[in-house]
Each structure stands twice: as C-alpha cells, then as structure tokens.
Short mmCIF file of C-alpha atoms (C1' of nucleotides) in Angstrom, two decimals:
data_model
loop_
_atom_site.label_atom_id
_atom_site.label_comp_id
_atom_site.label_asym_id
_atom_site.label_seq_id
_atom_site.Cartn_x
_atom_site.Cartn_y
_atom_site.Cartn_z
CA MET A 1160 13.13 34.66 64.15
CA ALA A 1161 12.32 31.36 65.49
CA ARG A 1162 13.60 28.53 66.78
CA LYS A 1163 16.88 29.71 66.03
CA LYS A 1164 17.98 32.97 65.54
CA VAL A 1165 19.21 34.14 62.39
CA LYS A 1166 21.89 36.21 61.56
CA LEU A 1167 20.67 39.63 59.48
CA ALA A 1168 23.29 38.65 56.95
CA TRP A 1169 22.81 37.27 53.54
CA ILE A 1170 21.73 33.61 53.30
CA THR A 1171 24.14 31.36 51.27
CA ASN A 1172 21.99 28.47 51.20
CA ASP A 1173 20.12 28.53 48.87
CA SER A 1174 17.05 26.83 49.73
CA SER A 1175 16.29 28.45 52.66
CA ARG A 1176 17.49 31.86 51.56
CA ARG A 1177 14.56 31.09 48.21
CA ALA A 1178 11.78 29.97 51.59
CA THR A 1179 12.19 32.92 53.71
CA TYR A 1180 12.34 35.13 50.60
CA LYS A 1181 9.01 33.57 50.44
CA LYS A 1182 7.65 33.61 53.81
CA ARG A 1183 9.34 37.60 54.28
CA LYS A 1184 7.73 38.74 51.02
CA LYS A 1185 4.78 37.80 52.01
CA GLY A 1186 4.76 39.02 55.69
CA LEU A 1187 5.80 42.19 54.39
CA MET A 1188 3.05 42.89 52.06
CA LYS A 1189 0.25 42.23 54.66
CA LYS A 1190 2.27 44.87 57.27
CA VAL A 1191 1.79 46.96 54.35
CA SER A 1192 -1.80 46.37 53.49
CA GLU A 1193 -2.39 46.49 57.74
CA LEU A 1194 -0.34 50.32 57.72
CA SER A 1195 -2.13 51.93 54.77
CA THR A 1196 -5.76 50.17 55.92
CA LEU A 1197 -5.07 50.86 60.33
CA CYS A 1198 -4.00 54.96 59.21
CA GLY A 1199 -5.07 55.36 56.00
CA VAL A 1200 -2.34 56.16 54.19
CA ASN A 1201 -1.09 55.41 50.99
CA ALA A 1202 1.86 53.22 51.30
CA CYS A 1203 3.94 50.33 48.60
CA ALA A 1204 6.40 47.80 48.69
CA VAL A 1205 8.73 47.04 45.61
CA ILE A 1206 10.82 43.92 46.14
CA TYR A 1207 13.41 43.29 42.68
CA GLY A 1208 12.96 39.49 43.92
CA PRO A 1209 15.68 37.59 43.16
CA ASN A 1210 15.98 35.51 39.78
CA GLU A 1211 13.03 38.16 38.41
CA ARG A 1212 13.12 40.68 36.18
CA GLN A 1213 10.79 42.49 37.36
CA PRO A 1214 9.93 43.44 40.68
CA GLU A 1215 6.48 42.44 42.90
CA VAL A 1216 4.78 45.81 43.57
CA TRP A 1217 1.77 46.20 46.46
CA PRO A 1218 -0.60 47.74 45.95
CA SER A 1219 -0.06 48.08 42.14
CA PHE A 1220 2.47 49.98 39.73
CA CYS A 1221 0.00 52.75 39.12
CA ASP A 1222 -0.14 53.50 42.58
CA ALA A 1223 3.80 53.29 43.39
CA GLN A 1224 4.62 55.19 40.68
CA HIS A 1225 2.20 58.14 40.98
CA ILE A 1226 3.58 58.32 44.93
CA LEU A 1227 6.82 58.02 43.78
CA MET A 1228 6.19 61.01 41.31
CA GLN A 1229 4.05 63.23 44.26
CA PHE A 1230 7.38 62.65 45.79
CA LYS A 1231 9.58 63.73 42.52
CA THR A 1232 8.05 67.27 42.17
CA LEU A 1233 9.13 68.57 45.91
CA PRO A 1234 11.51 70.78 46.32
CA GLU A 1235 15.41 68.78 46.91
CA MET A 1236 15.16 70.30 50.49
CA GLU A 1237 11.71 69.07 51.45
CA GLN A 1238 12.63 66.03 49.91
CA SER A 1239 16.01 65.09 52.27
CA LYS A 1240 14.22 66.14 55.32
CA LYS A 1241 12.02 63.88 55.51
CA MET A 1242 13.65 60.96 53.49
CA MET A 1243 15.12 57.88 56.14
CA ASN A 1244 17.87 56.90 54.29
CA GLN A 1245 19.80 54.43 54.79
CA GLU A 1246 22.85 55.71 56.56
CA ALA A 1247 20.35 56.98 59.02
CA PHE A 1248 18.23 53.73 59.69
CA LEU A 1249 21.25 52.47 60.25
CA ARG A 1250 22.68 53.82 62.67
CA GLN A 1251 19.09 54.62 64.73
CA ARG A 1252 19.22 50.54 65.03
CA MET A 1253 23.26 50.58 66.07
CA GLN A 1254 22.65 52.80 68.73
CA LYS A 1255 19.13 50.78 70.02
CA LEU A 1256 21.41 48.10 69.93
CA LYS A 1257 24.63 48.84 71.85
CA GLU A 1258 22.53 50.25 74.54
CA GLN A 1259 20.42 46.92 74.75
CA LEU A 1260 23.84 45.28 74.46
CA THR A 1261 24.84 47.39 77.73
CA LYS A 1262 21.40 46.56 79.85
CA HIS A 1263 22.32 43.17 79.33
CA GLN A 1264 25.77 43.50 79.22
CA LYS A 1265 24.46 44.83 83.37
CA GLU A 1266 22.40 42.11 83.34
CA ASN A 1267 24.70 39.41 82.82
CA ARG A 1268 26.59 40.56 85.99
CA HIS A 1269 24.21 41.40 88.59
CA TRP A 1270 23.62 37.80 87.93
CA GLU A 1271 26.52 36.33 88.10
CA VAL A 1272 27.69 38.19 91.18
CA THR A 1273 24.72 37.40 93.08
CA MET A 1274 25.40 33.12 92.03
CA LEU A 1275 28.67 33.94 93.50
CA MET A 1276 27.39 35.73 96.81
CA SER A 1277 25.26 32.63 97.05
CA GLN A 1278 28.22 30.39 96.52
CA CYS A 1279 30.20 32.70 99.56
CA LEU A 1280 27.48 31.62 101.58
CA LEU A 1281 26.90 28.44 101.07
CA GLY A 1282 30.68 28.04 102.38
CA LYS A 1283 32.58 28.27 99.03
CA GLY A 1284 35.76 29.88 99.10
CA LEU A 1285 37.06 32.58 97.61
CA GLU A 1286 40.82 32.47 97.22
CA GLU A 1287 39.87 31.44 93.03
CA VAL A 1288 37.78 34.76 92.48
CA SER A 1289 39.40 37.38 90.57
CA ILE A 1290 39.34 41.58 92.07
CA ASN A 1291 36.51 42.70 89.91
CA ASP A 1292 34.53 39.86 91.14
CA LEU A 1293 35.46 40.59 94.17
CA SER A 1294 34.39 43.61 94.12
CA ASP A 1295 31.84 43.91 92.62
CA LEU A 1296 30.89 41.15 95.50
CA VAL A 1297 31.37 44.03 97.78
CA TRP A 1298 29.29 46.35 96.64
CA LEU A 1299 26.39 44.32 96.18
CA ILE A 1300 26.86 42.91 99.27
CA ASP A 1301 26.59 46.76 100.98
CA SER A 1302 23.61 47.27 98.65
CA ASN A 1303 21.92 44.13 100.19
CA MET A 1304 22.90 45.60 103.71
CA LYS A 1305 21.67 49.20 103.14
CA MET A 1306 17.80 47.32 102.25
CA ILE A 1307 18.46 45.30 105.34
CA HIS A 1308 18.94 48.27 107.50
CA GLU A 1309 16.09 50.05 105.94
CA ARG A 1310 13.80 47.88 106.04
CA THR A 1311 14.71 47.47 110.05
CA GLU A 1312 14.41 51.17 110.33
CA THR A 1313 10.87 50.80 108.90
CA ILE A 1314 9.92 47.64 111.39
CA LYS A 1315 10.94 49.69 114.69
CA ALA A 1316 9.14 53.07 113.47
CA GLU A 1317 6.53 50.79 112.94
CA ALA A 1318 7.45 49.30 116.44
CA LEU A 1319 7.42 52.41 117.99
CA ALA A 1320 3.96 54.30 116.40
CA ALA A 1321 2.38 50.54 118.01
CA SER A 1322 -0.24 51.03 121.59
CA LYS A 1323 1.46 51.26 124.24
CA GLN A 1324 -0.94 47.48 124.83
CA GLN A 1325 1.88 46.20 123.08
CA ALA A 1326 4.88 47.19 124.93
CA LYS A 1327 6.20 43.50 125.66
CA GLU A 1328 5.80 42.58 121.96
CA GLU A 1329 7.40 45.44 120.33
CA SER A 1330 11.13 44.89 122.88
CA MET A 1331 11.24 41.47 121.44
CA MET A 1332 10.55 43.00 117.88
CA LYS A 1333 13.45 45.21 118.85
CA MET A 1334 15.72 42.68 120.09
CA LYS A 1335 14.95 40.64 117.04
CA VAL A 1336 15.61 43.02 114.13
CA GLY A 1337 18.60 44.33 116.12
CA GLU A 1338 20.42 40.96 115.48
CA GLU A 1339 19.91 40.80 112.64
CA GLU A 1340 21.26 43.71 111.24
CA ARG A 1341 24.16 42.50 113.56
CA ARG A 1342 24.72 39.45 111.69
CA ALA A 1343 24.70 40.71 108.62
CA THR A 1344 27.23 43.48 109.96
CA THR A 1345 29.76 40.31 110.76
CA ALA A 1346 28.41 38.00 107.89
CA LEU A 1347 29.46 41.15 105.38
CA GLU A 1348 33.02 42.27 107.69
CA GLU A 1349 33.96 38.21 107.43
CA VAL A 1350 32.65 38.90 103.68
CA VAL A 1351 35.41 41.82 103.09
CA ALA A 1352 38.45 39.98 105.38
CA MET A 1353 38.60 36.99 102.73
CA GLU A 1354 39.00 39.34 100.31
CA MET A 1355 41.40 41.79 101.13
CA GLU A 1356 43.45 38.06 101.84
CA SER A 1357 42.62 37.45 99.14
CA LEU A 1358 43.86 41.15 97.09
CA GLN A 1359 47.39 40.17 99.13
CA ARG A 1360 47.57 37.32 98.12
CA GLN A 1361 47.31 38.40 94.58
CA GLN A 1362 50.42 40.02 93.71
CA TRP A 1363 50.00 41.07 90.33
CA PHE A 1364 47.12 43.86 91.28
CA MET A 1365 49.66 45.35 93.44
CA ASP A 1366 52.16 45.68 89.96
CA VAL A 1367 49.49 46.89 88.37
CA MET A 1368 48.12 49.25 90.89
CA SER A 1369 50.96 52.51 92.08
CA PRO A 1370 50.97 52.69 96.56
CA ASN A 1371 49.41 56.37 96.42
CA ASP A 1372 46.03 55.18 94.95
CA HIS A 1373 45.26 51.76 96.84
CA ILE A 1374 41.59 51.10 96.14
CA LEU A 1375 40.81 50.47 99.48
CA CYS A 1376 42.40 53.03 101.12
CA THR A 1377 41.52 56.87 99.45
CA GLY A 1378 37.32 56.52 99.87
CA GLU A 1379 36.75 57.47 96.20
CA GLU A 1380 33.99 56.89 94.42
CA MET A 1381 34.62 54.08 91.69
CA THR A 1382 31.94 52.89 88.87
CA LEU A 1383 30.56 49.74 88.93
CA PRO A 1384 30.46 47.42 85.51
CA PHE A 1385 26.36 46.67 86.64
CA VAL A 1386 24.89 50.30 88.41
CA ASP A 1387 26.44 53.46 87.06
CA GLY A 1388 28.55 55.68 89.72
CA SER A 1389 27.41 53.46 92.73
CA PRO A 1390 29.82 54.81 95.36
CA TRP A 1391 31.80 51.26 96.51
CA LEU A 1392 32.18 50.70 99.60
CA ASP A 1393 29.83 53.60 100.91
CA GLY A 1394 29.20 53.54 104.48
CA CYS A 1395 30.21 50.21 105.32
CA TYR A 1396 33.77 52.08 106.64
CA PRO A 1397 32.77 54.64 109.27
CA MET B 1359 -1.35 43.00 67.38
CA ALA B 1360 -0.92 43.20 71.62
CA ARG B 1361 -3.11 43.34 75.07
CA LYS B 1362 -6.03 43.32 72.11
CA LYS B 1363 -6.14 41.72 68.43
CA VAL B 1364 -7.18 45.79 66.81
CA LYS B 1365 -9.83 45.12 64.04
CA LEU B 1366 -8.14 45.34 60.79
CA ALA B 1367 -9.92 48.96 60.56
CA TRP B 1368 -9.09 52.71 59.88
CA ILE B 1369 -8.63 53.67 63.91
CA THR B 1370 -10.35 56.37 64.38
CA ASN B 1371 -8.77 57.67 67.67
CA ASP B 1372 -6.95 60.14 66.28
CA SER B 1373 -3.86 59.62 68.94
CA SER B 1374 -4.09 55.49 69.09
CA ARG B 1375 -3.76 55.96 65.25
CA ARG B 1376 -0.45 58.37 64.95
CA ALA B 1377 0.92 55.76 67.90
CA THR B 1378 0.29 52.44 65.83
CA TYR B 1379 1.79 54.73 62.77
CA LYS B 1380 4.68 55.67 64.00
CA LYS B 1381 5.05 52.14 65.26
CA ARG B 1382 4.17 50.05 62.26
CA LYS B 1383 6.16 51.97 59.85
CA LYS B 1384 9.53 51.73 61.29
CA GLY B 1385 8.52 47.59 61.87
CA LEU B 1386 7.58 48.10 58.27
CA MET B 1387 11.44 49.83 57.09
CA LYS B 1388 13.08 47.29 59.28
CA LYS B 1389 11.80 43.97 57.89
CA VAL B 1390 12.12 46.07 54.26
CA SER B 1391 15.76 46.21 55.52
CA GLU B 1392 16.09 42.77 56.67
CA LEU B 1393 14.54 40.99 53.42
CA SER B 1394 16.83 42.81 52.15
CA THR B 1395 19.86 42.00 54.07
CA LEU B 1396 18.60 38.30 54.81
CA CYS B 1397 17.72 37.33 50.20
CA GLY B 1398 20.12 39.83 49.37
CA VAL B 1399 17.31 41.62 46.85
CA ASN B 1400 16.44 45.26 45.67
CA ALA B 1401 13.57 46.72 47.56
CA CYS B 1402 12.18 49.64 49.11
CA ALA B 1403 9.32 51.73 50.87
CA VAL B 1404 7.43 54.43 50.39
CA ILE B 1405 4.75 55.30 52.27
CA TYR B 1406 2.93 58.57 52.07
CA GLY B 1407 2.34 59.30 55.88
CA PRO B 1408 -0.26 61.64 56.87
CA ASN B 1409 -0.22 65.38 56.85
CA GLU B 1410 2.77 65.05 55.38
CA ARG B 1411 3.73 66.18 52.18
CA GLN B 1412 6.61 64.55 51.18
CA PRO B 1413 6.32 60.29 51.58
CA GLU B 1414 9.09 57.98 53.86
CA VAL B 1415 10.84 56.19 51.14
CA TRP B 1416 13.10 52.61 51.81
CA PRO B 1417 16.18 53.38 51.04
CA SER B 1418 16.30 56.13 49.57
CA PHE B 1419 14.17 57.70 46.83
CA CYS B 1420 17.04 57.54 44.16
CA ASP B 1421 16.76 52.94 44.35
CA ALA B 1422 13.11 53.57 44.94
CA GLN B 1423 12.83 55.43 41.18
CA HIS B 1424 15.82 52.88 39.89
CA ILE B 1425 13.96 50.17 40.75
CA LEU B 1426 10.10 51.53 39.76
CA MET B 1427 11.80 52.04 36.30
CA GLN B 1428 13.45 48.82 35.36
CA PHE B 1429 9.43 47.89 35.97
CA LYS B 1430 8.22 50.48 33.67
CA THR B 1431 9.70 49.55 30.99
CA LEU B 1432 8.84 46.15 30.66
CA PRO B 1433 6.02 44.99 28.22
CA GLU B 1434 2.83 45.41 30.31
CA MET B 1435 2.45 41.59 29.88
CA GLU B 1436 5.08 40.84 32.02
CA GLN B 1437 4.74 43.85 34.54
CA SER B 1438 1.09 41.93 35.26
CA LYS B 1439 2.95 38.97 34.79
CA LYS B 1440 4.85 39.28 38.09
CA MET B 1441 2.41 41.96 39.77
CA MET B 1442 0.56 41.01 42.78
CA ASN B 1443 -2.39 43.76 43.00
CA GLN B 1444 -4.47 44.25 45.24
CA GLU B 1445 -7.83 42.00 44.72
CA ALA B 1446 -5.66 39.38 44.28
CA PHE B 1447 -3.78 40.30 47.22
CA LEU B 1448 -7.66 40.79 48.95
CA ARG B 1449 -9.01 36.98 48.15
CA GLN B 1450 -5.49 35.48 48.38
CA ARG B 1451 -5.70 36.76 52.67
CA MET B 1452 -9.54 36.18 52.10
CA GLN B 1453 -9.28 32.95 51.43
CA LYS B 1454 -7.11 31.54 54.55
CA LEU B 1455 -9.10 33.73 56.96
CA LYS B 1456 -12.32 31.78 55.20
CA GLU B 1457 -10.30 28.30 56.31
CA GLN B 1458 -8.96 29.42 59.98
CA LEU B 1459 -12.39 30.01 60.83
CA THR B 1460 -13.71 27.20 59.93
CA LYS B 1461 -11.13 25.78 61.90
CA HIS B 1462 -11.98 27.33 64.43
CA GLN B 1463 -15.82 26.72 63.92
CA LYS B 1464 -14.32 23.23 64.27
CA GLU B 1465 -12.46 23.38 67.20
CA ASN B 1466 -15.08 25.22 69.38
CA ARG B 1467 -17.31 22.97 68.11
CA HIS B 1468 -15.28 19.86 69.53
CA TRP B 1469 -15.27 21.96 73.04
CA GLU B 1470 -18.45 22.64 72.95
CA VAL B 1471 -20.10 18.75 72.95
CA THR B 1472 -16.92 17.68 74.80
CA MET B 1473 -18.06 19.71 77.60
CA LEU B 1474 -21.53 18.35 77.06
CA MET B 1475 -20.42 14.98 77.59
CA SER B 1476 -18.39 15.56 80.79
CA GLN B 1477 -22.03 16.66 82.23
CA CYS B 1478 -23.51 14.41 80.70
CA LEU B 1479 -20.98 12.27 82.94
CA LEU B 1480 -21.51 13.62 85.68
CA GLY B 1481 -25.31 12.74 86.09
CA LYS B 1482 -26.75 15.95 84.84
CA GLY B 1483 -30.08 15.11 82.62
CA LEU B 1484 -30.17 15.51 78.67
CA GLU B 1485 -34.15 16.53 78.32
CA GLU B 1486 -32.80 20.65 77.40
CA VAL B 1487 -30.23 19.60 74.85
CA SER B 1488 -30.82 20.50 71.31
CA ILE B 1489 -30.81 16.88 68.02
CA ASN B 1490 -27.42 18.53 66.76
CA ASP B 1491 -25.81 17.94 69.93
CA LEU B 1492 -26.76 15.41 70.61
CA SER B 1493 -26.00 14.07 67.47
CA ASP B 1494 -22.58 15.49 67.93
CA LEU B 1495 -22.58 14.10 71.31
CA VAL B 1496 -22.77 10.54 70.14
CA TRP B 1497 -20.29 11.27 67.08
CA LEU B 1498 -17.75 12.16 70.11
CA ILE B 1499 -18.32 9.27 72.23
CA ASP B 1500 -18.18 6.74 69.57
CA SER B 1501 -14.60 8.16 68.61
CA ASN B 1502 -13.73 7.68 72.20
CA MET B 1503 -14.93 4.12 72.46
CA LYS B 1504 -13.16 3.91 68.93
CA MET B 1505 -9.69 4.73 70.55
CA ILE B 1506 -10.53 2.92 73.82
CA HIS B 1507 -10.81 -0.43 72.41
CA GLU B 1508 -7.71 0.28 70.03
CA ARG B 1509 -6.11 1.41 73.32
CA THR B 1510 -7.84 -2.65 75.07
CA GLU B 1511 -6.58 -4.74 71.32
CA THR B 1512 -3.44 -3.00 72.38
CA ILE B 1513 -2.47 -3.45 76.22
CA LYS B 1514 -3.81 -6.74 75.17
CA ALA B 1515 -1.50 -7.44 72.39
CA GLU B 1516 1.20 -6.65 74.89
CA ALA B 1517 -0.09 -8.70 77.83
CA LEU B 1518 0.05 -11.73 75.00
CA ALA B 1519 3.15 -11.34 73.72
CA ALA B 1520 4.35 -11.25 77.83
CA SER B 1521 6.94 -14.13 78.81
CA LYS B 1522 5.13 -16.56 80.38
CA GLN B 1523 6.69 -16.64 83.39
CA GLN B 1524 4.34 -12.76 83.69
CA ALA B 1525 0.96 -15.94 83.31
CA LYS B 1526 -0.83 -14.50 86.41
CA GLU B 1527 -0.19 -10.80 85.73
CA GLU B 1528 -1.14 -11.18 82.44
CA SER B 1529 -4.61 -12.71 83.12
CA MET B 1530 -5.17 -9.81 85.28
CA MET B 1531 -4.54 -7.44 82.95
CA LYS B 1532 -6.91 -9.40 81.01
CA MET B 1533 -9.44 -9.26 82.90
CA LYS B 1534 -8.91 -5.31 83.88
CA VAL B 1535 -9.00 -3.91 80.57
CA GLY B 1536 -12.32 -6.21 79.48
CA GLU B 1537 -14.19 -4.62 82.73
CA GLU B 1538 -12.89 -0.88 81.21
CA GLU B 1539 -14.73 -2.08 77.79
CA ARG B 1540 -17.34 -3.27 79.68
CA ARG B 1541 -17.77 0.29 81.58
CA ALA B 1542 -18.10 1.60 78.89
CA THR B 1543 -19.49 0.11 76.16
CA THR B 1544 -22.54 0.43 79.28
CA ALA B 1545 -21.95 3.89 79.19
CA LEU B 1546 -22.73 4.92 76.11
CA GLU B 1547 -25.76 2.71 75.84
CA GLU B 1548 -26.90 5.01 78.07
CA VAL B 1549 -26.24 7.49 76.68
CA VAL B 1550 -27.31 6.65 73.39
CA ALA B 1551 -30.66 5.03 75.10
CA MET B 1552 -31.40 8.64 77.12
CA GLU B 1553 -30.96 10.54 73.49
CA MET B 1554 -33.31 8.03 72.03
CA GLU B 1555 -35.96 8.82 74.40
CA SER B 1556 -35.01 12.64 74.22
CA LEU B 1557 -35.79 12.22 71.04
CA GLN B 1558 -38.89 10.88 71.14
CA ARG B 1559 -39.79 13.89 73.43
CA GLN B 1560 -38.97 16.87 71.01
CA GLN B 1561 -42.70 16.79 68.42
CA TRP B 1562 -40.65 19.44 66.15
CA PHE B 1563 -38.00 17.04 65.34
CA MET B 1564 -40.99 14.36 63.77
CA ASP B 1565 -42.84 17.36 62.57
CA VAL B 1566 -39.07 18.34 60.55
CA MET B 1567 -38.22 14.46 59.43
CA SER B 1568 -40.32 12.54 57.48
CA PRO B 1569 -41.00 8.61 58.57
CA ASN B 1570 -38.80 7.90 55.85
CA ASP B 1571 -35.43 9.36 56.32
CA HIS B 1572 -35.63 9.28 60.05
CA ILE B 1573 -31.92 9.18 60.77
CA LEU B 1574 -32.27 6.78 63.39
CA CYS B 1575 -33.28 4.01 60.52
CA THR B 1576 -31.77 5.19 58.01
CA GLY B 1577 -27.79 3.63 58.35
CA GLU B 1578 -26.40 6.80 55.94
CA GLU B 1579 -23.87 8.72 56.65
CA MET B 1580 -23.77 12.59 57.72
CA THR B 1581 -21.25 15.06 57.77
CA LEU B 1582 -21.22 16.31 61.66
CA PRO B 1583 -20.12 20.34 61.88
CA PHE B 1584 -16.17 19.55 63.04
CA VAL B 1585 -15.63 16.13 61.21
CA ASP B 1586 -15.93 15.74 57.69
CA GLY B 1587 -17.48 12.74 55.96
CA SER B 1588 -17.35 11.40 59.33
CA PRO B 1589 -20.27 7.58 59.42
CA TRP B 1590 -22.34 8.96 62.15
CA LEU B 1591 -22.52 5.95 64.93
CA ASP B 1592 -20.96 3.72 63.37
CA GLY B 1593 -19.86 0.63 64.78
CA CYS B 1594 -22.36 1.22 67.63
CA TYR B 1595 -25.13 -0.27 65.94
CA PRO B 1596 -23.29 -3.96 64.16
"C1'" DA C 730 3.05 63.38 73.26
"C1'" DC C 731 6.72 60.24 73.95
"C1'" DT C 732 9.62 56.57 76.82
"C1'" DT C 733 9.31 52.53 78.62
"C1'" DC C 734 7.35 48.52 80.08
"C1'" DT C 735 4.95 44.02 78.97
"C1'" DA C 736 1.18 40.75 78.02
"C1'" DT C 737 -0.63 39.12 73.06
"C1'" DA C 738 -0.46 38.31 69.06
"C1'" DT C 739 1.46 37.99 64.51
"C1'" DA C 740 6.18 35.95 62.09
"C1'" DT C 741 8.95 33.01 60.85
"C1'" DA C 742 12.82 29.19 61.20
"C1'" DA C 743 12.86 24.64 60.75
"C1'" DA C 744 11.47 20.11 61.44
"C1'" DA C 745 7.42 16.80 60.10
"C1'" DT C 746 4.57 15.48 56.44
"C1'" DT D 1229 10.11 21.82 46.75
"C1'" DA D 1230 5.53 23.40 48.82
"C1'" DT D 1231 2.58 22.77 53.05
"C1'" DT D 1232 1.94 21.76 57.75
"C1'" DT D 1233 3.35 22.31 62.42
"C1'" DT D 1234 5.81 23.79 66.21
"C1'" DA D 1235 8.19 26.41 68.55
"C1'" DT D 1236 10.68 31.39 69.11
"C1'" DA D 1237 11.90 35.61 68.10
"C1'" DT D 1238 9.83 39.99 66.98
"C1'" DA D 1239 6.06 43.07 66.56
"C1'" DT D 1240 3.46 45.93 68.55
"C1'" DA D 1241 -1.20 47.07 71.24
"C1'" DG D 1242 -2.38 49.33 76.00
"C1'" DA D 1243 -0.76 50.38 80.12
"C1'" DA D 1244 2.10 53.16 83.10
"C1'" DG D 1245 5.38 57.37 83.66
#
DNA sequence: ACTTCTATATATAAAAT
DNA sequence: TATTTTATATATAGAAG
C-alpha cells in the first residue's frame, strides 16, 4: 500500500511475500489490540502462518478458544445471523468497488471533455473528434451556458435592486452582461454547427442510426456517460 | 487516527465508540482478508462485539475453529513458542514508543536551540537563558562551525582544482570563503563570550558545581540531550 | 443513527543501508 | 536477510448533511 499499489493477489516473489507477511501480521495484531482497547470488546486474531505448524494468536490461545466456545454453544440460527461469511464480505466489497469505478469513470470523462473544450476554444479543429466526444462536449457547453445565464440573471437582479443613485453604472452593467451572454451564445452556435458538419462527414454514423430516430431531430433525452439523466441539448434549441 | 490523534483507551462517549467500533471492525476484516490473499495463509479474526451475544467471525466460524483446533492439538511447549501473548506484544510496543519518544525529544530539543540561536543572531540578549540551553547552544554553534569549515575546505579544493585560466576568479573566491569563515568564527567567539558572562552572573551555578570539576575547565566530554556522546566544545578551544 | 466528506494519522511497498 | 527510511496508499476521526 505504498510506493506502489499492490494487486490483491498471492505475491509470487518469495522474499517480498515473507516481508509483507511480517509487516502485515504486525499491523493486524496492532489493529486487533487497538480495537479491543478503544471499544472495550473481546477480540482475537488467529493466523496460520506459512511454514509454521502452529498459528500465531492474539491476545492468547485461551482467550481465543473461550470466545469461540461461547459462539459454538449458540443455536445455529443465531450464529449465521451475525456471522460475516467470506461471500457476503466479498460481495459487499465488490459492490463498493463498482461504485468507485463508476465514479472515477465519470470524473475522468468530465475532465476529458473539459480538456477537449479548452482545445476547441484555443482554435484546434474538431474534425477528428468522435461522435461521443462531440455530444458530451455539447452537453458540457450547454451546462456552462446555463451557469452563465443564471449568473447574468443574478447580476441583473442585483443591479435592479441597487439604488436609483447608481442608475448610470447600472445600465452600463446590463449592457455588459448582455454582451457576455450574447458572445457565449454565439460561441455555442459555432460549436454546434461544427459538430453537425462533422456528423455529416462521418458516414458510419448514418449507417448505425436509422433516419426516423436521428438524435438531432427527436428532442428526446439521452443519458450521458458522466451525468445521469441529463437532458441533451436542453434549452439550446428553442 | 485522523483529524485528531486519539488516545489508546476506552472511548467513553457511547456514540463515538460505536462509530469507531463499526469502522475499525470493517477495517480489521479487510486487513485479515488482504493478509490471507496476499500471503496465502489461513487467518481469522473473532470479535466478541458489544451488546452482542455472539462474536463476528471472519472468514467463517468453521475455519476459525479448525485453525484453533490444529493449534490445540500441539504440545504446550510448541504452543507457547510461537504464541504471541499480550504481555510480549505490549512490551514490544512499549519499547518502540519509548524509542519514538526519545527521538522526538531530541528533535524538539534541536529546534528549540536552533530557535534560540536565531534569536541570538537577531540581537536578543542571552541573560535570561538557562545553563542547559546555553551549553546546547554552544554545541549547535560548534556543529554549524564544523559544517562551515568543511564547506569552505570543499570550495577551496574545488577552486584549486580549477584551470589556471580562472586564476583571478579563484583567488577572489578564496578571499570570499576566508571572509565567510572569519565572520563565523568572530560570531562564535562573541556568543561564547556572552555565555561566559552569563555564567558568571548566575550565582546558583557556582553553588551547584564544585570548583575542581567546573565544566569549562575540565575539557571532558559531556552528553548533550539531543546528541548522544557528542564532544562538548570540541575544536572550539584549541 | 447513517452516509459522505476531508484532513490527518497510520500502514506499508520499495529503496537505502 | 534485517532494519531504517521514504513516498504513497489506506484507515479513520470528526464534521457536515
């Protein structure tokens, strides 16, 4: 878990496996002892080590045995109720990992498209960009547009609420935000136009999609990889 | 172990103890599973939780029982040989903690004295400084002096090894490092002088030390708090 | 109480010794 | 191989929702 992320699998190299075993055994014992102290519970760990005929036990064999015996005397139903078996444990961890994967994929996607937009704003052509990237790009621009619009509305409201004394500055500001919004809209329209040209150049796209459910014509919603259920091009085509 | 270092003791607050229990139990189970996977060993953890009549077991009760039974069938001598009992474990950890404490004390001491030296160089008087601080301060200055001397020797050597073509720059550099060393020496002498004046003002010091083993006269070695066995004032009084 | 978030503390893999 | 050091990964305490 350091210097490099190690895969959760049997370590083939003998030397490093032994080193890891020693370290982790020590760490585990410490953890058991801490849990025991901090929470005032009886706990034990039993490790049936490699090349050893007897396991290492903490805090002692007798304690461990006593604890297990208490458990054994319970009816089986009670046992299984609280017992965390390996399958349930692994299933639970797998679920968590899947969720993390999805989260990371979404984040990655977001940054990819943001970078793409930056390149676009820096004048790089969109000819070689894939359909997926383009549609996500449009979503991102749309999203940013909304933020800009909301922001301009806020600024307008604040300006209107200001005192009459500031009438001149107010009108100047309204001009300014209006201009800002107009420019952004123009930029958006340019990108969308570029995208449509690009689509038209990509013959395979037409081969895959049948004419009557062409994305740009239906107005339906589409789920993008990085934002669940986000309306596609919502508000861009009135 | 985060946001704040918790004391290794029973957590009195019910709510946080339960929260800690849940988190740490999960973490412990994960560690056991990882050790098992990475090193290919049988291991289990048994936690007899609070308010629960049966312990939680990983990977399963049967495995744990089997492992313990293997252990139980061994002769007692064999058992105790490999068994890590609570006492040995605690003793081992205590030793480590003592070592860490010493290390930290040394570090703290070093910084304290460095700060003292900084204040001194900024012109603050040494009148109210204790004997211990002063002796450590002298050690630190001595140590720094050595470093400066070594560094100047290195620079001189490099300069001498340089080509004849750079004769002028070389001599200039030698003048420079000479000056540097002279200044440092002067500063040291001033500090030592200040220290001796200070000592003379502190009557209690004379009361404690008998005349014939006065520190400044014996030339013997003295162990400083932050460097074991370091010669005191070595090289400062030729 | 139950998550999720985030700053810290701790564990530990690999390198240095 | 054992120990120490260092850079990272992981665990987790406390806050926030």
